[in-house]
Coordinates of C-alpha atoms in Angstrom, one line a residue:
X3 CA 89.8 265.3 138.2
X4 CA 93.4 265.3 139.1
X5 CA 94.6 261.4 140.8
X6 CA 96.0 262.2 144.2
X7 CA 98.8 260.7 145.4
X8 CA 98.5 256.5 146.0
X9 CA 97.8 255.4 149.6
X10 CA 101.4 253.8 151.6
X11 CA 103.8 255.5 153.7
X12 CA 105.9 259.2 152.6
X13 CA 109.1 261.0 153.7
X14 CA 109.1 264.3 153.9
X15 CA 112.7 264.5 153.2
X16 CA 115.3 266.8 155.4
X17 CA 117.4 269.0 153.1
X18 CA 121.0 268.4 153.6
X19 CA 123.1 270.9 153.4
X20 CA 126.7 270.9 154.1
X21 CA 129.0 273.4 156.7
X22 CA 129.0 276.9 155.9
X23 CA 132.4 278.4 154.4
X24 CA 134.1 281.1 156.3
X25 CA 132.4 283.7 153.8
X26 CA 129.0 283.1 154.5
X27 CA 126.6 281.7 157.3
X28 CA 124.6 279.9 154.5
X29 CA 125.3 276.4 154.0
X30 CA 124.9 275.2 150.6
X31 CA 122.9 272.5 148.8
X32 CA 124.7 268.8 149.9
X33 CA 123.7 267.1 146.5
X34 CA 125.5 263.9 147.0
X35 CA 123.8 263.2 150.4
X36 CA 120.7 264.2 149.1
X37 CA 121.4 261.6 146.8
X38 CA 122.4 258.8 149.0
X39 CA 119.1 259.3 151.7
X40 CA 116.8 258.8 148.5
X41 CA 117.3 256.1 147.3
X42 CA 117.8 254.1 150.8
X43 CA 114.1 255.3 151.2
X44 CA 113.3 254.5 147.6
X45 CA 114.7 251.0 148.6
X46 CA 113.4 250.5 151.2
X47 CA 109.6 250.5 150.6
X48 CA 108.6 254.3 150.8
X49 CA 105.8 255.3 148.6
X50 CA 107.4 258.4 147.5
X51 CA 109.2 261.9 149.1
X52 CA 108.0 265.5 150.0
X53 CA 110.8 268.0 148.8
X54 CA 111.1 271.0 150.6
X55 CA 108.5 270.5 153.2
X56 CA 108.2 271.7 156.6
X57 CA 111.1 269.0 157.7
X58 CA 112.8 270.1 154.5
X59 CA 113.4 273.6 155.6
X60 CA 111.4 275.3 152.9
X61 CA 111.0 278.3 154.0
X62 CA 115.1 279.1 153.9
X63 CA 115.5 277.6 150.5
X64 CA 115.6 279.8 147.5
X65 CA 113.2 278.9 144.6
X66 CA 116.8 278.6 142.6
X67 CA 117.8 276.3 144.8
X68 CA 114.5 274.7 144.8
X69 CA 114.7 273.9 141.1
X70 CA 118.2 272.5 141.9
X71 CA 117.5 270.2 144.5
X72 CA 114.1 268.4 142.8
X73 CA 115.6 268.3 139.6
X74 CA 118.6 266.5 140.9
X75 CA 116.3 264.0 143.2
X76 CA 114.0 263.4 140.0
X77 CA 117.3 262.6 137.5
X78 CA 119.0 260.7 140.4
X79 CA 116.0 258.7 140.7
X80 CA 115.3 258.1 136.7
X81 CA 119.2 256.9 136.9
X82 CA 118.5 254.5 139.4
X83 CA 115.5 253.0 137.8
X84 CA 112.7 254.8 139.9
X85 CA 111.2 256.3 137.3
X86 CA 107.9 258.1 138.0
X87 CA 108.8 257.5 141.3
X88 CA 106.1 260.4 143.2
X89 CA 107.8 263.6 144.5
X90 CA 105.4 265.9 146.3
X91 CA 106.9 269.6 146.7
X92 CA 106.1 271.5 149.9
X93 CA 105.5 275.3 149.4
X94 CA 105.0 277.6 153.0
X95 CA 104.5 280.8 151.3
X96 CA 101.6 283.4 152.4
X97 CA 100.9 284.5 148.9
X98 CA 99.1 283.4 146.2
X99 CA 101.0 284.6 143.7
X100 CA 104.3 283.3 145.1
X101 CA 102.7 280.1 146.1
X102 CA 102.3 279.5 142.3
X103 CA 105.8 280.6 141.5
X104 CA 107.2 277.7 143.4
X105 CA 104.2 275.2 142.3
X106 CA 105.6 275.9 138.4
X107 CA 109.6 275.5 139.3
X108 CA 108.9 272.4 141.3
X109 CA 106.5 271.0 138.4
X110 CA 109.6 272.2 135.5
X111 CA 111.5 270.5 137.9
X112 CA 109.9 267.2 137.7
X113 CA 107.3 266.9 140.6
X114 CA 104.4 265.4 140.5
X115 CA 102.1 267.3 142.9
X116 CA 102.4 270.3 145.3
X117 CA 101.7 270.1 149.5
X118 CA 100.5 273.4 149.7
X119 CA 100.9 275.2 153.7
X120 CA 98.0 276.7 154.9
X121 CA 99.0 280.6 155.3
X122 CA 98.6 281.6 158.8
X123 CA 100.5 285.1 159.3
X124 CA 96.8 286.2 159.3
X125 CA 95.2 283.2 161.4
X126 CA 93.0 285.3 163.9
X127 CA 91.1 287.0 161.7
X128 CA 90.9 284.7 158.6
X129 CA 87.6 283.0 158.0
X130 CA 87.1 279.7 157.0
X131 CA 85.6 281.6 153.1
X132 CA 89.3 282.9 153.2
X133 CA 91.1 280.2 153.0
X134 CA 88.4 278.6 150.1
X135 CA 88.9 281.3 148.3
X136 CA 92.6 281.8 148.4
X137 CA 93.5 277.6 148.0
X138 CA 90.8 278.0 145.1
X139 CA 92.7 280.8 143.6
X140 CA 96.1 278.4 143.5
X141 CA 94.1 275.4 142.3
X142 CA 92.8 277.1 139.5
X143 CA 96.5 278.1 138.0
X144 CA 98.4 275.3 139.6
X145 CA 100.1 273.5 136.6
X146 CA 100.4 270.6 139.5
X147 CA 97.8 268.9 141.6
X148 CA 97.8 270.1 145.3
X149 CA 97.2 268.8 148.7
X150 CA 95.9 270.8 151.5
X151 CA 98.8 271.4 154.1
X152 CA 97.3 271.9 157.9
X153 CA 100.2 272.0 160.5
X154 CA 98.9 274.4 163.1
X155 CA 102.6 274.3 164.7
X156 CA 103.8 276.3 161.9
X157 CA 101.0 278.3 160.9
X158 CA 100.3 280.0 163.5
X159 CA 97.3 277.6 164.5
X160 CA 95.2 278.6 162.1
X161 CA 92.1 276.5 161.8
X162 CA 90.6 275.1 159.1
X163 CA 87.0 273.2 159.6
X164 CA 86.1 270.1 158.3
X165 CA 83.7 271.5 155.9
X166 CA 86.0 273.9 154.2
X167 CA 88.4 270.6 153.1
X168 CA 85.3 269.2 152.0
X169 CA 84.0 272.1 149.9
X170 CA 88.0 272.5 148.6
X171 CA 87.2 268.4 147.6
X172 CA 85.1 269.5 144.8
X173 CA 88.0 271.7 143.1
X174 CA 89.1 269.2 140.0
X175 CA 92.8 270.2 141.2
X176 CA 92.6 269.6 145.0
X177 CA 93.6 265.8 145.3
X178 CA 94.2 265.6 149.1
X179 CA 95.1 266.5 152.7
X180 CA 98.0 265.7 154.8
X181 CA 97.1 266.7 158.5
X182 CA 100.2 267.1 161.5
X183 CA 98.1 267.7 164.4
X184 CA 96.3 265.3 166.7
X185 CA 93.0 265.7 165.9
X186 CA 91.4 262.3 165.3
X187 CA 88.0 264.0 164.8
X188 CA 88.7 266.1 161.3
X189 CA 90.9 263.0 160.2
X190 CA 87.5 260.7 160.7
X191 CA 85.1 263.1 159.4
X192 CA 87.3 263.6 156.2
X193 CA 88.5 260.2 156.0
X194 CA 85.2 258.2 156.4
X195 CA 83.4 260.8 154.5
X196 CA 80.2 259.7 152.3
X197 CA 80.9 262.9 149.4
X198 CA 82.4 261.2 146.4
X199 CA 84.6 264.2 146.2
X200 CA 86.1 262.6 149.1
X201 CA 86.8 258.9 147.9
X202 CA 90.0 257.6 148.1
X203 CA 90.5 258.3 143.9
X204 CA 90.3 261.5 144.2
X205 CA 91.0 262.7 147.4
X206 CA 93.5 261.1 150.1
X207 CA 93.9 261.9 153.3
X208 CA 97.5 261.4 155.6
X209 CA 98.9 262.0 159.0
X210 CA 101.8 264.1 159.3
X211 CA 102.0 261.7 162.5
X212 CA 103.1 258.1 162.6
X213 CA 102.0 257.6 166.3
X214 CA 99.0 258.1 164.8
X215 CA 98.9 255.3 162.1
X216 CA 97.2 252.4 163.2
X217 CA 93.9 254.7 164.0
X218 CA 93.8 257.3 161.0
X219 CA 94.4 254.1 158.6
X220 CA 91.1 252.4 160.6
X221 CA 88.9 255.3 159.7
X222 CA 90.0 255.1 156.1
X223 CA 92.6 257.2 156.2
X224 CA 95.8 256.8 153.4
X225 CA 98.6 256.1 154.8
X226 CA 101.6 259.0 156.5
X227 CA 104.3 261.4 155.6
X228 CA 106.0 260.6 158.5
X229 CA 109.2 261.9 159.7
X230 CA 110.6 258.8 161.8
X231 CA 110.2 257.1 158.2
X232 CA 113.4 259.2 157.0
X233 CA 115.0 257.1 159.5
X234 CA 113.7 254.0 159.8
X235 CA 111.7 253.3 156.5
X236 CA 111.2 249.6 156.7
X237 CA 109.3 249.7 160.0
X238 CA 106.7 252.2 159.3
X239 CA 106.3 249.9 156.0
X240 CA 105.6 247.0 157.9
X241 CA 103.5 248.7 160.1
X242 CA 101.2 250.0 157.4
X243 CA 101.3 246.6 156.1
X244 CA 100.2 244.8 159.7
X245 CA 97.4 247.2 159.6
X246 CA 95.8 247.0 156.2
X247 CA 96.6 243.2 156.3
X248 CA 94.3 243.4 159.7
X249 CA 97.1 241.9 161.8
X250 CA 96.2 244.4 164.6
X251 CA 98.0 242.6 167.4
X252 CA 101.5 243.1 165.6
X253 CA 100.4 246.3 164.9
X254 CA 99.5 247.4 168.2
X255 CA 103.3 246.0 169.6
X256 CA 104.6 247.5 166.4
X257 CA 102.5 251.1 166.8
X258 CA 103.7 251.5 170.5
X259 CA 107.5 251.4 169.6
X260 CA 107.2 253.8 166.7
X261 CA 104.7 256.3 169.1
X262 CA 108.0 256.3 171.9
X263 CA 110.2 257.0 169.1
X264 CA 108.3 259.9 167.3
X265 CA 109.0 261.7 170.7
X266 CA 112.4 263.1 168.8
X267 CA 110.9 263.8 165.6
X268 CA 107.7 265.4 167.1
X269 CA 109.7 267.4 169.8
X270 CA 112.6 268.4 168.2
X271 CA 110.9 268.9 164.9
X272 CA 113.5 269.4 161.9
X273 CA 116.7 269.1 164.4
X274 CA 115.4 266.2 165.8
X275 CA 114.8 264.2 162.4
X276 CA 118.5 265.0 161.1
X277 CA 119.7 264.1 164.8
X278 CA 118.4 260.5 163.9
X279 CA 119.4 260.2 160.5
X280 CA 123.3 261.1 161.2
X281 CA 123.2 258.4 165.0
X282 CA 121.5 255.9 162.9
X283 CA 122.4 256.1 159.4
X284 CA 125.4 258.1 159.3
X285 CA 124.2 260.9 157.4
X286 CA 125.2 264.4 158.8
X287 CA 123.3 267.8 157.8
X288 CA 123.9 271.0 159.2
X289 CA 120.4 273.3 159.5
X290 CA 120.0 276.9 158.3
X291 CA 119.4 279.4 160.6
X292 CA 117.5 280.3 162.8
X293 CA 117.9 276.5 163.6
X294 CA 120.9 275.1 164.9
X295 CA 121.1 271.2 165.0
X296 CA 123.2 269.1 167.1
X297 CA 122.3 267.2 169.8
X298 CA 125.4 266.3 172.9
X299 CA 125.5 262.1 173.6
X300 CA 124.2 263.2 177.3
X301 CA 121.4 264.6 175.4
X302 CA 121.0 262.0 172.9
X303 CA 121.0 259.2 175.6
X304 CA 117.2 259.9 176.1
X305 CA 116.4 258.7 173.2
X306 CA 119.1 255.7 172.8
X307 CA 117.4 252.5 174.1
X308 CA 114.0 253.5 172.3
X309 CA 116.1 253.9 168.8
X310 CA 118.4 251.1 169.8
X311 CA 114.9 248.9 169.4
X312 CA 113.8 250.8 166.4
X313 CA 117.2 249.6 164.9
X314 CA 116.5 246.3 166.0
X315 CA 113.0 246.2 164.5
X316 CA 114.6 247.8 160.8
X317 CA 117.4 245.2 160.5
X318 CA 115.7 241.7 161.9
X319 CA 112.5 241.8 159.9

């Protein structure tokens, strides 16, 4: 049985990429950036990265580009002494056959294990023995442990029942889940689950939601990928930490701020997270089209006095 991913907080990673040139409306690849935003989260407590996630744009990266940009976080990380340090690579592709075309560049590449999109150009009429079927299908050539991607935003709400992630437990290759939506039912009923195919060793579940922390870590879930932790790391550590050490009324106080300040993340989605990386750490990333980031200060002052305390909460403790 593959070893899923170990329980603590994740960051799926925006790609940055710099402006476009004059020639092209593509920007390119910004390596050195890319660089510079792993290993402050690497530093700073994060259990490890998803490359090329939803946040990471993966659907307007090219798999050249793919093997580029998670084989230079993988030798940038060996250089800096992280070695083995877990890299989880995002694929959002409706077919099987390209699904594992990106699963065996990002495993050459030096991931680790594969966060695999549920496909949903299909979703009303795909049953719940089509989407066993077609994760088995992966799972079974996959030279890289997956996790079960279910973000309805994306996926055209496709739905995917409890007992279809419990029969996809079983596979020997399935190790996990990560779940962006806010249903607290499917992350108990998977999370508390009696099935040994469903124990933390081999299968772990996460929110794609840090709002949602303090309860999906009491019914036994993981931990998050969690975009507000590409921004402020060190608080979603220490609120991971309040909650497993069982000091629920920090927690709480702690949970609230973090729950005001995934409004941006959450709302603005992949704009939203670079938004808060370049206003807090100075990191600027232009998005590929169709989305166009950028946020005016009258638009931005929304948000100021709740990431004002974030900042607060990142640099005092």
């Amino acid at each position: 049985m593959a070893s899923p991913p170990h329980p603590g907080i994740y960051v799926p990673v925006p790609t940055f990429f710099s402006k476009p040139s004059a020639s092209s409306p593509v920007p390119p690849l910004d390596l050195d950036t890319q660089t510079k935003h792993t290993l402050h989260l690497a530093a700073n407590g994060i259990k490890g990265l998803v490359l090329l996630g939803s946040t990471g744009e993966s659907i307007a990266v090219t798999n050249a580009e793919r093997k580029t940009l998670i084989s230079h976080v993988r030798q940038e990380l060996d250089k800096a002494n992280y070695e083995s340090y877990p890299l989880i690579a995002g694929t959002a592709t409706q077919g099987i056959e390209d699904t594992l075309t990106q699963l065996r560049i990002s495993a050459d590449a030096g991931a680790q294990w594969g966060l695999v999109l549920a496909p949903g150009f299909f979703a009303t009429c795909i049953t719940q023995q089509g989407i066993i079927e077609w994760y088995t299908a992966i799972a079974d050539q996959s030279p890289l442990p997956i996790l079960i991607y279910h973000y309805p935003a994306v996926s055209n709400s496709i739905p995917i029942a409890a007992s279809t992630f419990t029969t996809l437990s079983a596979h020997s290759n399935i190790c996990g889940a990560k779940l962006s939506h806010g249903d607290l039912t499917l992350h108990t009923l998977l999370a508390s689950s009696p099935l040994d195919s469903m124990k933390l060793d081999h299968f772990t579940t996460f929110t794609g939601l840090g709002q949602q922390l303090l309860p999906v870590l009491t019914v036994g879930g993981a931990g998050a990928i969690d975009g507000l932790a590409a921004i402020f790391p060190k608080t979603l550590v220490r609120l991971y930490a309040l909650i497993k050490d069982g000091k629920l009324d920090g927690a709480r106080r702690l949970q609230e701020i973090v729950a005001r300040g995934e409004g941006l993340v959450v709302g603005r989605g992949v704009v939203g997270a670079k938004e808060g990386v370049k206003r807090v750490l100075g990191w600027e990333s232009e998005c590929r089209l169709p989305l166009k980031g950028g946020m005016t200060d009258t638009e931005w002052g929304q948000w100021k006095e709740i990431y004002a305390e974030l900042e607060r909460e990142e640099k005092e403790r």
